[in-house]
XYZ file of N, CA, C and O in Angstrom:
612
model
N 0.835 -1.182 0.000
C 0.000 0.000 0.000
C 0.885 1.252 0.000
O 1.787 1.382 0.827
N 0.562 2.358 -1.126
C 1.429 3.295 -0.898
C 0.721 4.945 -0.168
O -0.276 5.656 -0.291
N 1.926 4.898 0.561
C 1.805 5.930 2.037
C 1.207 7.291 1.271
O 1.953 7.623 0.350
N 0.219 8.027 1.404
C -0.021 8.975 1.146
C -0.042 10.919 2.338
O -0.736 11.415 3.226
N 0.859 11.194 1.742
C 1.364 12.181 2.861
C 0.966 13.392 2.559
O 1.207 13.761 1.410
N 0.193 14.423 3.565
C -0.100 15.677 3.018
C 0.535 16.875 3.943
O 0.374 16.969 5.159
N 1.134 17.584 3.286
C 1.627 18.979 3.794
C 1.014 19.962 3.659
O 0.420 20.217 2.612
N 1.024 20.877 4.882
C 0.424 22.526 4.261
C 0.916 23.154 4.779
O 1.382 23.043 5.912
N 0.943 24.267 3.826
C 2.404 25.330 3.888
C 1.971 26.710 3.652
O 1.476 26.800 2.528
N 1.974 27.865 4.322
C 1.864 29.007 3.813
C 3.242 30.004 4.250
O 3.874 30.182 5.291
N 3.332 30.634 2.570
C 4.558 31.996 2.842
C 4.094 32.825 2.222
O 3.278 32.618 1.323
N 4.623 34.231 2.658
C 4.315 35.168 2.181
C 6.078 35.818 1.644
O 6.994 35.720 2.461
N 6.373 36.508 0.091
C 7.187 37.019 -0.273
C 6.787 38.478 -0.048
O 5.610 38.665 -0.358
N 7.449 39.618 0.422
C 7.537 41.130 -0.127
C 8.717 41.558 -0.719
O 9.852 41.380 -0.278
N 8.357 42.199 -1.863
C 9.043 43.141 -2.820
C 8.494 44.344 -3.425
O 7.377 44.634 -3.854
N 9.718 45.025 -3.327
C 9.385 46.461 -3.566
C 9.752 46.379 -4.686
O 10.664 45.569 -4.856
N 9.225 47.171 -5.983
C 9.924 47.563 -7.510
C 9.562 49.020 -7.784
O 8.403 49.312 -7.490
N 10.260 49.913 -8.248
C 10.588 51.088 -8.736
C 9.605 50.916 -9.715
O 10.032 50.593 -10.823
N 8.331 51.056 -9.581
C 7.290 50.892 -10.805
C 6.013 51.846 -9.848
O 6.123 52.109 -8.651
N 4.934 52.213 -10.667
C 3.806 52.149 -9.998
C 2.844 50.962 -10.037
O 2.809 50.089 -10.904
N 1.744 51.122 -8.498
C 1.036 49.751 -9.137
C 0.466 49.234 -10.394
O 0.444 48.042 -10.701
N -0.116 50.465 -11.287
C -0.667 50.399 -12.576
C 0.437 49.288 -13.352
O 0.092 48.215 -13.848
N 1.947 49.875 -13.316
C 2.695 48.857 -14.265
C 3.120 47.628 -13.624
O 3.120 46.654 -14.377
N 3.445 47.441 -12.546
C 3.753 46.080 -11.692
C 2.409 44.759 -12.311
O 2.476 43.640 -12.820
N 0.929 46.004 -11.762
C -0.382 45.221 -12.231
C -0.327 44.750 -13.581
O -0.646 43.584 -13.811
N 0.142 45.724 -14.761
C 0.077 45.202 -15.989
C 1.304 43.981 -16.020
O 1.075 43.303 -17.022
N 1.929 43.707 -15.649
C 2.898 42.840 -16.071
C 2.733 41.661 -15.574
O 3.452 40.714 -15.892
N 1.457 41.558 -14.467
C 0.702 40.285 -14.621
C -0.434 39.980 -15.165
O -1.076 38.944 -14.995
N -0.726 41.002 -15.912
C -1.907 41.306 -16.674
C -1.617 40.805 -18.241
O -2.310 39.973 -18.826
N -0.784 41.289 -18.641
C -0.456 41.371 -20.194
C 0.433 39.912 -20.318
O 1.435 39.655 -19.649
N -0.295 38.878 -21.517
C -0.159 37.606 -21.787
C 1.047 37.809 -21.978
O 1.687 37.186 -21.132
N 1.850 38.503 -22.829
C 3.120 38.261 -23.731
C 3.845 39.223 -22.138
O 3.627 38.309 -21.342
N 4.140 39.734 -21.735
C 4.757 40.731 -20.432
C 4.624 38.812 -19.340
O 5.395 37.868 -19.514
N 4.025 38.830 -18.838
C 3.824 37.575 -18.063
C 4.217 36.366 -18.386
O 4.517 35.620 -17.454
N 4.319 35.843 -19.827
C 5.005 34.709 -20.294
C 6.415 35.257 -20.166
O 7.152 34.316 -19.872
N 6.982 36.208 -20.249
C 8.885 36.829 -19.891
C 8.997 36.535 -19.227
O 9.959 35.776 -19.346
N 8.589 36.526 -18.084
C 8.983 36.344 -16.554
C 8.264 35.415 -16.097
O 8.884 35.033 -15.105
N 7.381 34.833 -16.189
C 7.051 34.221 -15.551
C 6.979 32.293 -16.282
O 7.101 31.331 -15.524
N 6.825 32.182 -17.386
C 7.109 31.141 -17.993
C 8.359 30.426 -18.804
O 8.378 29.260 -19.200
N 9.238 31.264 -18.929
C 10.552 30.694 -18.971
C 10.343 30.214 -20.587
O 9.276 29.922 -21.125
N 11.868 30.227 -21.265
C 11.815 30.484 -23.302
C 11.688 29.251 -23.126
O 12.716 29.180 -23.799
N 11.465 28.276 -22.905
C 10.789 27.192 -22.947
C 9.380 26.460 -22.885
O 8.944 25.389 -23.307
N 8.957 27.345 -22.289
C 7.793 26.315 -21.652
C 6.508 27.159 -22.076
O 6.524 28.387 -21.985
N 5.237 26.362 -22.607
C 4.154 26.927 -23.301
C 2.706 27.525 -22.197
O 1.928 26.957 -21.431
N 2.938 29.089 -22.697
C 2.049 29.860 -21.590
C 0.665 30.536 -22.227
O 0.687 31.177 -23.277
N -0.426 30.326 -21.523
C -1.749 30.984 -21.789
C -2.387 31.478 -20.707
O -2.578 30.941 -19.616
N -2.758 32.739 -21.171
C -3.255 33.646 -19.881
C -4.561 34.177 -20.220
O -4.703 35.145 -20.968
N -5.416 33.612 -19.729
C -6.708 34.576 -19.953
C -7.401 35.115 -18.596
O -8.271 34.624 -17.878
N -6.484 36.623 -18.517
C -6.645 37.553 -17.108
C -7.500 37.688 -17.084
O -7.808 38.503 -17.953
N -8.905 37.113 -16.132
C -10.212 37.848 -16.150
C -10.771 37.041 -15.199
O -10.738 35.830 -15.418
N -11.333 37.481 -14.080
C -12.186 36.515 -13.210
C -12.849 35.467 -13.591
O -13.869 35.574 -14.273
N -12.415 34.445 -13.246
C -12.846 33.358 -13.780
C -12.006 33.063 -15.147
O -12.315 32.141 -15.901
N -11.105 33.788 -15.343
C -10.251 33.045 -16.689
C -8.740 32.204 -15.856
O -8.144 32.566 -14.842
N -8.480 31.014 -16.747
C -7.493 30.174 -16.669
C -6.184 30.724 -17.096
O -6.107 31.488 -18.058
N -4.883 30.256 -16.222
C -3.650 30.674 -17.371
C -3.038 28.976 -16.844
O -3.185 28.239 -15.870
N -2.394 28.956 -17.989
C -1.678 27.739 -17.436
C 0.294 27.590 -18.832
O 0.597 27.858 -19.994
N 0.865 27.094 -17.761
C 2.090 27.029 -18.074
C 2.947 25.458 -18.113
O 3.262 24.841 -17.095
N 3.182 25.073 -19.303
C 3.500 23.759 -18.901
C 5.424 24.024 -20.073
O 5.807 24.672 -21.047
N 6.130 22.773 -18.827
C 7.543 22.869 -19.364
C 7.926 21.892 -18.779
O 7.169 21.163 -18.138
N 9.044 21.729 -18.885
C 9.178 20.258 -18.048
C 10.391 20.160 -17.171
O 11.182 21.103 -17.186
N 10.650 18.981 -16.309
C 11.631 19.161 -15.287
C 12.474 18.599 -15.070
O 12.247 17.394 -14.961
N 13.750 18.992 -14.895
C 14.896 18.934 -15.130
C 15.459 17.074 -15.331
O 16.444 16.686 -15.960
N 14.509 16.276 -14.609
C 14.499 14.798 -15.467
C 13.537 14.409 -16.210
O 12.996 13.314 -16.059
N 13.065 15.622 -17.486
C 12.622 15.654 -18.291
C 11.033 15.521 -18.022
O 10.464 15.995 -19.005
N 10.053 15.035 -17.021
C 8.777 15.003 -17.310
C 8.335 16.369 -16.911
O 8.870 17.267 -16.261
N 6.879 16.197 -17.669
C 5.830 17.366 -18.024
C 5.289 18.156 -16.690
O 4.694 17.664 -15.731
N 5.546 19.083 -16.837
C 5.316 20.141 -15.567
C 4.006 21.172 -15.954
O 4.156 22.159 -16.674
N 2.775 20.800 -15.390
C 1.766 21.910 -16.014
C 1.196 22.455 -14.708
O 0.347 21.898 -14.011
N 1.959 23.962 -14.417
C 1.159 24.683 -13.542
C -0.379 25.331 -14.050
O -0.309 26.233 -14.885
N -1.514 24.981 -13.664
C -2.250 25.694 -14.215
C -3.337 26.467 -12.712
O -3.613 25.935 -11.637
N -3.678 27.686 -13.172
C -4.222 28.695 -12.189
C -5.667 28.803 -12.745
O -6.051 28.433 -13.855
N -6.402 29.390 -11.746
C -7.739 30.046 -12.205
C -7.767 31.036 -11.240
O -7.449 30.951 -10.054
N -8.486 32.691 -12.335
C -8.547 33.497 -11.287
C -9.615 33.760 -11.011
O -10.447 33.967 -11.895
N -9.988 33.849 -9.413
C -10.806 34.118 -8.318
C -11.483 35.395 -8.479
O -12.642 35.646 -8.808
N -10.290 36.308 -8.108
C -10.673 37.862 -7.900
C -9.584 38.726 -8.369
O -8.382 38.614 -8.125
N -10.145 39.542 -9.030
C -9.083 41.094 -9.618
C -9.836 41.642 -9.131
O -11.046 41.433 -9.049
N -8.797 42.954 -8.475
C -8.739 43.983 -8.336
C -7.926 44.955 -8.524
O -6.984 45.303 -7.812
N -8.412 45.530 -9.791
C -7.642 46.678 -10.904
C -6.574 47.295 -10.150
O -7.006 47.962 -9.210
N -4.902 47.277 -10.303
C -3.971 47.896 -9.643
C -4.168 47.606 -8.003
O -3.729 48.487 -7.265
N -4.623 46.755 -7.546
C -4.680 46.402 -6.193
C -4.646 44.997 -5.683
O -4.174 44.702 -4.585
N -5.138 44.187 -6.481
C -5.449 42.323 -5.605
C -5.631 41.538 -6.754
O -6.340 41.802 -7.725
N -4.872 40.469 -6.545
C -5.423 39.078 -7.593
C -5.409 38.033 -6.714
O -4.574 38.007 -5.810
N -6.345 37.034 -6.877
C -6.736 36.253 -6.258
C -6.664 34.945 -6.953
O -7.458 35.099 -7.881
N -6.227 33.870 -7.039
C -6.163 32.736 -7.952
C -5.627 31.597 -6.925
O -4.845 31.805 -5.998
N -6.433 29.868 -7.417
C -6.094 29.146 -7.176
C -5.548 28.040 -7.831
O -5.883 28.080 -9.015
N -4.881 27.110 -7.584
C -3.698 26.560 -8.821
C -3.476 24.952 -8.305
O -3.713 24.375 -7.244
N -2.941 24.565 -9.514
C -2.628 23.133 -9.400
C -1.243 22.750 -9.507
O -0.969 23.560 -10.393
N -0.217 22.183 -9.311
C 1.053 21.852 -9.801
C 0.868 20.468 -10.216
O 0.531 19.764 -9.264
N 1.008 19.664 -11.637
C 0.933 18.115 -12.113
C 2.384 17.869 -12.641
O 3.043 18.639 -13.340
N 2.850 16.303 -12.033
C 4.161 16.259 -12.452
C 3.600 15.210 -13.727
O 3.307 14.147 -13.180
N 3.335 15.114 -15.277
C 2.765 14.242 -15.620
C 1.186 14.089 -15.541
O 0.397 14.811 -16.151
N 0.809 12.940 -14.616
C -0.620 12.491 -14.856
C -0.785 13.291 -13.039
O -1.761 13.955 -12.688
N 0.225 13.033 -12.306
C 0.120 13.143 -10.980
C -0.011 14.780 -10.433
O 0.511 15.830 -10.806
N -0.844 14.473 -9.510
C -1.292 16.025 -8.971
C -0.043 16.319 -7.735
O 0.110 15.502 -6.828
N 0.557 17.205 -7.803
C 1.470 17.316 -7.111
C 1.412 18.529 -5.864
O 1.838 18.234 -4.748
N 0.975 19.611 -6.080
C 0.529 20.557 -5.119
C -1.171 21.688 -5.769
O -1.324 22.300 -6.826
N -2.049 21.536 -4.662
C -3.031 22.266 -4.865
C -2.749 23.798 -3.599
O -2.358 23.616 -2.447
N -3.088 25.307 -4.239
C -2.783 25.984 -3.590
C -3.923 27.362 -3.905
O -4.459 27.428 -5.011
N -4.108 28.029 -3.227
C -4.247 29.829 -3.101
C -3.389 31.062 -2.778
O -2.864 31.290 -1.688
N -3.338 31.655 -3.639
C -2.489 32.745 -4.007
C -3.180 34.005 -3.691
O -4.341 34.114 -4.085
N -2.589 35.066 -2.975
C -2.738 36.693 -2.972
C -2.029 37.401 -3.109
O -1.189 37.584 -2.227
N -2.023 38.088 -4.195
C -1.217 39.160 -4.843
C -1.607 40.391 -3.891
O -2.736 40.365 -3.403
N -0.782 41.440 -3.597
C -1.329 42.566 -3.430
C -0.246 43.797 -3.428
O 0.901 43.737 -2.985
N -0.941 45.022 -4.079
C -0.518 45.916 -4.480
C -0.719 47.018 -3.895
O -1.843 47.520 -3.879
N 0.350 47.597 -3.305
C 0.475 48.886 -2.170
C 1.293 49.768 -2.674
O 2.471 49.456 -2.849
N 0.833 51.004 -2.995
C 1.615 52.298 -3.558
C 2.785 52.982 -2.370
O 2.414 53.371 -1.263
N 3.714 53.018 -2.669
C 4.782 53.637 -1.865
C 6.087 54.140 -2.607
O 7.104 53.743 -3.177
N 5.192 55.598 -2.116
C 6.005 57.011 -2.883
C 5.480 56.271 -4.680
O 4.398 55.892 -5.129
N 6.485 56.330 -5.098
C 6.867 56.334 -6.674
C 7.030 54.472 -6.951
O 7.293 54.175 -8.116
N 6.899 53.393 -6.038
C 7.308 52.721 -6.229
C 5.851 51.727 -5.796
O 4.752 52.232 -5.566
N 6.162 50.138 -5.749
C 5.180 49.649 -5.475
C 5.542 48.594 -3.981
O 6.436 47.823 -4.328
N 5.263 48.405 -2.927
C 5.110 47.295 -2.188
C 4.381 46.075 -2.776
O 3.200 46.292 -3.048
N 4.831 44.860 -3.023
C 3.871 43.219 -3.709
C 4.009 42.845 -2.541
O 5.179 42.856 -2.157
N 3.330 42.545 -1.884
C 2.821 41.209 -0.894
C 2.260 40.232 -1.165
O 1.045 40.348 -1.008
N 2.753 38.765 -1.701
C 2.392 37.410 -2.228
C 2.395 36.509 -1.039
O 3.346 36.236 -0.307
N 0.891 36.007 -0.969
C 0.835 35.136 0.061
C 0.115 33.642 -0.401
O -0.967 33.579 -0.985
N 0.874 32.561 -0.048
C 0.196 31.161 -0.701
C 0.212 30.743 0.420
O 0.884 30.831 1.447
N -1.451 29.831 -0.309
C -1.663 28.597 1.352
C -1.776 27.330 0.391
O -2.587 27.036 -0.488
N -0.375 26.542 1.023
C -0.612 25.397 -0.153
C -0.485 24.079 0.405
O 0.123 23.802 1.439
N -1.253 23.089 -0.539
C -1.562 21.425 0.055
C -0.525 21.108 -0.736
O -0.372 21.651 -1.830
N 0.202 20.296 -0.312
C 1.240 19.592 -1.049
C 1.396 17.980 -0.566
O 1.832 17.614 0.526
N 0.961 17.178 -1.580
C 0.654 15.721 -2.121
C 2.077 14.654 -2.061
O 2.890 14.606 -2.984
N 2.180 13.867 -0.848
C 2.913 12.851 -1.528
C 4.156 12.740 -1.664
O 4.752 11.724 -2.023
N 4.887 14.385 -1.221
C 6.309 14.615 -1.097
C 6.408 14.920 -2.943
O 7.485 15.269 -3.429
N 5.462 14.780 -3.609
C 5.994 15.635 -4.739
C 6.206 16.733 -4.947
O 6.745 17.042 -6.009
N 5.994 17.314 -4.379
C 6.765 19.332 -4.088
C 7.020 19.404 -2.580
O 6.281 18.785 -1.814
N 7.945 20.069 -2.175
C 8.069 20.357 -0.655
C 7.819 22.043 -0.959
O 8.180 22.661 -1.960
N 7.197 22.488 0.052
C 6.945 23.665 0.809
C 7.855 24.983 0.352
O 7.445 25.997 -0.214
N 9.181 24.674 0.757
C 10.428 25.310 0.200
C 10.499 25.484 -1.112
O 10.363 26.614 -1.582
N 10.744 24.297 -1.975
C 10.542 24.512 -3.430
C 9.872 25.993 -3.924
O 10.136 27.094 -4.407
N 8.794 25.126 -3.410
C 7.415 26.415 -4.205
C 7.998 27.807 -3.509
O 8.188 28.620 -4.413
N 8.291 28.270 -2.422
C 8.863 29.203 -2.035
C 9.719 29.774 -2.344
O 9.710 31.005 -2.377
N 10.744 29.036 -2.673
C 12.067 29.632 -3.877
C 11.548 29.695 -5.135
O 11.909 30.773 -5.607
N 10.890 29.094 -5.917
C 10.598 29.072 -6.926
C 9.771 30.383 -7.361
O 10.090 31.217 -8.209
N 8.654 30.339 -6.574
C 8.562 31.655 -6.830
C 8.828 33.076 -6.314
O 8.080 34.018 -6.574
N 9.964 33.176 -5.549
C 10.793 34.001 -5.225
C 11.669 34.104 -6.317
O 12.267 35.162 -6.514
N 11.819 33.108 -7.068
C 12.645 33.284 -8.627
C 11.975 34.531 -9.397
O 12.512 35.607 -9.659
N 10.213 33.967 -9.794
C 9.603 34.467 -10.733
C 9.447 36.199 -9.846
O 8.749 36.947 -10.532
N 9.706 36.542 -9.179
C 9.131 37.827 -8.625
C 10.381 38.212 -8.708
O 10.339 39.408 -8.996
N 11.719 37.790 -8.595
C 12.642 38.605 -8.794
C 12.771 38.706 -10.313
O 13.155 39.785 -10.766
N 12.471 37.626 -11.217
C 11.911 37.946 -12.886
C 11.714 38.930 -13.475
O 12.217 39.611 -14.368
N 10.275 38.893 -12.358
C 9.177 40.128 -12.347
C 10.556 41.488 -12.258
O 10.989 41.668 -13.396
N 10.909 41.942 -11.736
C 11.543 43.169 -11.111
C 12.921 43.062 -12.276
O 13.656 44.043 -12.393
N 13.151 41.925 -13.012
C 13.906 41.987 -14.023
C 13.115 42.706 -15.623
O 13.753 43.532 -16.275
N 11.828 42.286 -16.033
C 10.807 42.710 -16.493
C 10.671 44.099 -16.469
O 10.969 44.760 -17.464
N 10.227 44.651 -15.376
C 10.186 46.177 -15.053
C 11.220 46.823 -15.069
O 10.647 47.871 -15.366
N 12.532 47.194 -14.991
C 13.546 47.054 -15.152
C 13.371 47.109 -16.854
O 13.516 48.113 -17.552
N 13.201 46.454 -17.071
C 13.323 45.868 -19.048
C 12.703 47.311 -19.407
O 13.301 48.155 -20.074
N 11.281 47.484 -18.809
C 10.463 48.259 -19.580
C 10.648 49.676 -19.351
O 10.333 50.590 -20.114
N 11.286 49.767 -18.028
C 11.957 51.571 -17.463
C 12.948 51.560 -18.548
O 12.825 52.632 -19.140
N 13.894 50.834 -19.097
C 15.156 51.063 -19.662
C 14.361 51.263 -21.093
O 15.059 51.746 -21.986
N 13.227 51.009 -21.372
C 12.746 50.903 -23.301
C 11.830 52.099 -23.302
O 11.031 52.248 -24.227
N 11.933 53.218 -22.002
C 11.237 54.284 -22.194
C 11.989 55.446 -22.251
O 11.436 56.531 -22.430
């Protein structure tokens, strides 16, 4: 019989970026801006930003099987909150189910992100940490992104 193990994990990342919320917001807003940073020149991304629209990102992992993060969003709130809940599949296997809060705080000229996940994690196929670095990757991305777009103005 195989052991079935469940974890739950919540972190919260903050980062500040030299942006206002309007552009921080668009750059998880805008399909082609959000596949840069956040889906990697590999891996195939679809975003349909809209309450109740799906994005999902699949690529694969580093011993080659199929990696499909896919999200649905909950709640927008224009330059302020996104709300989405998500799946991680390694293959056929469900690997972490989670909830996500974006949030967007104006300070001075710049923006405060506060990202907070509460996540189930299946089986020892993702640990806690992972997902925590991982997307501490994509948010420092993010701030590579913005960055991109201050320098093309």
């Amino acid at each position: 019989m195989t052991e079935h193990v469940v974890t739950h994990a919540t972190f919260t990342l903050e980062r500040l970026y030299a942006a206002s919320p309007a552009t921080v917001f668009a750059a998880w807003a805008d399909p082609e801006a959000k596949a840069r940073w956040f889906a990697g020149p590999d891996a195939e991304h679809e975003l349909d930003f809209r309450v109740g629209g799906r994005e999902v990102n699949r690529g694969r992992s580093d011993g080659g099987a199929v990696l499909t993060f896919e999200s649905w969003y909950r709640d927008i709130v224009q330059n302020e909150r996104i709300v989405y809940t998500s799946t991680l599949s390694e293959g056929q296997d469900l690997a972490t189910v989670s909830l996500t809060t974006v949030q967007f705080y104006p300070e001075g000229g710049s923006t405060r992100l506060l990202l907070t996940e509460q996540g189930t994690f299946l089986d020892g196929r993702e640990e806690p940490r992972w997902r925590e670095q991982g997307t501490g990757k994509w948010l420092d991305a993010l701030a590579a992104e913005l960055l991109r777009n201050i320098e093309q103005q």
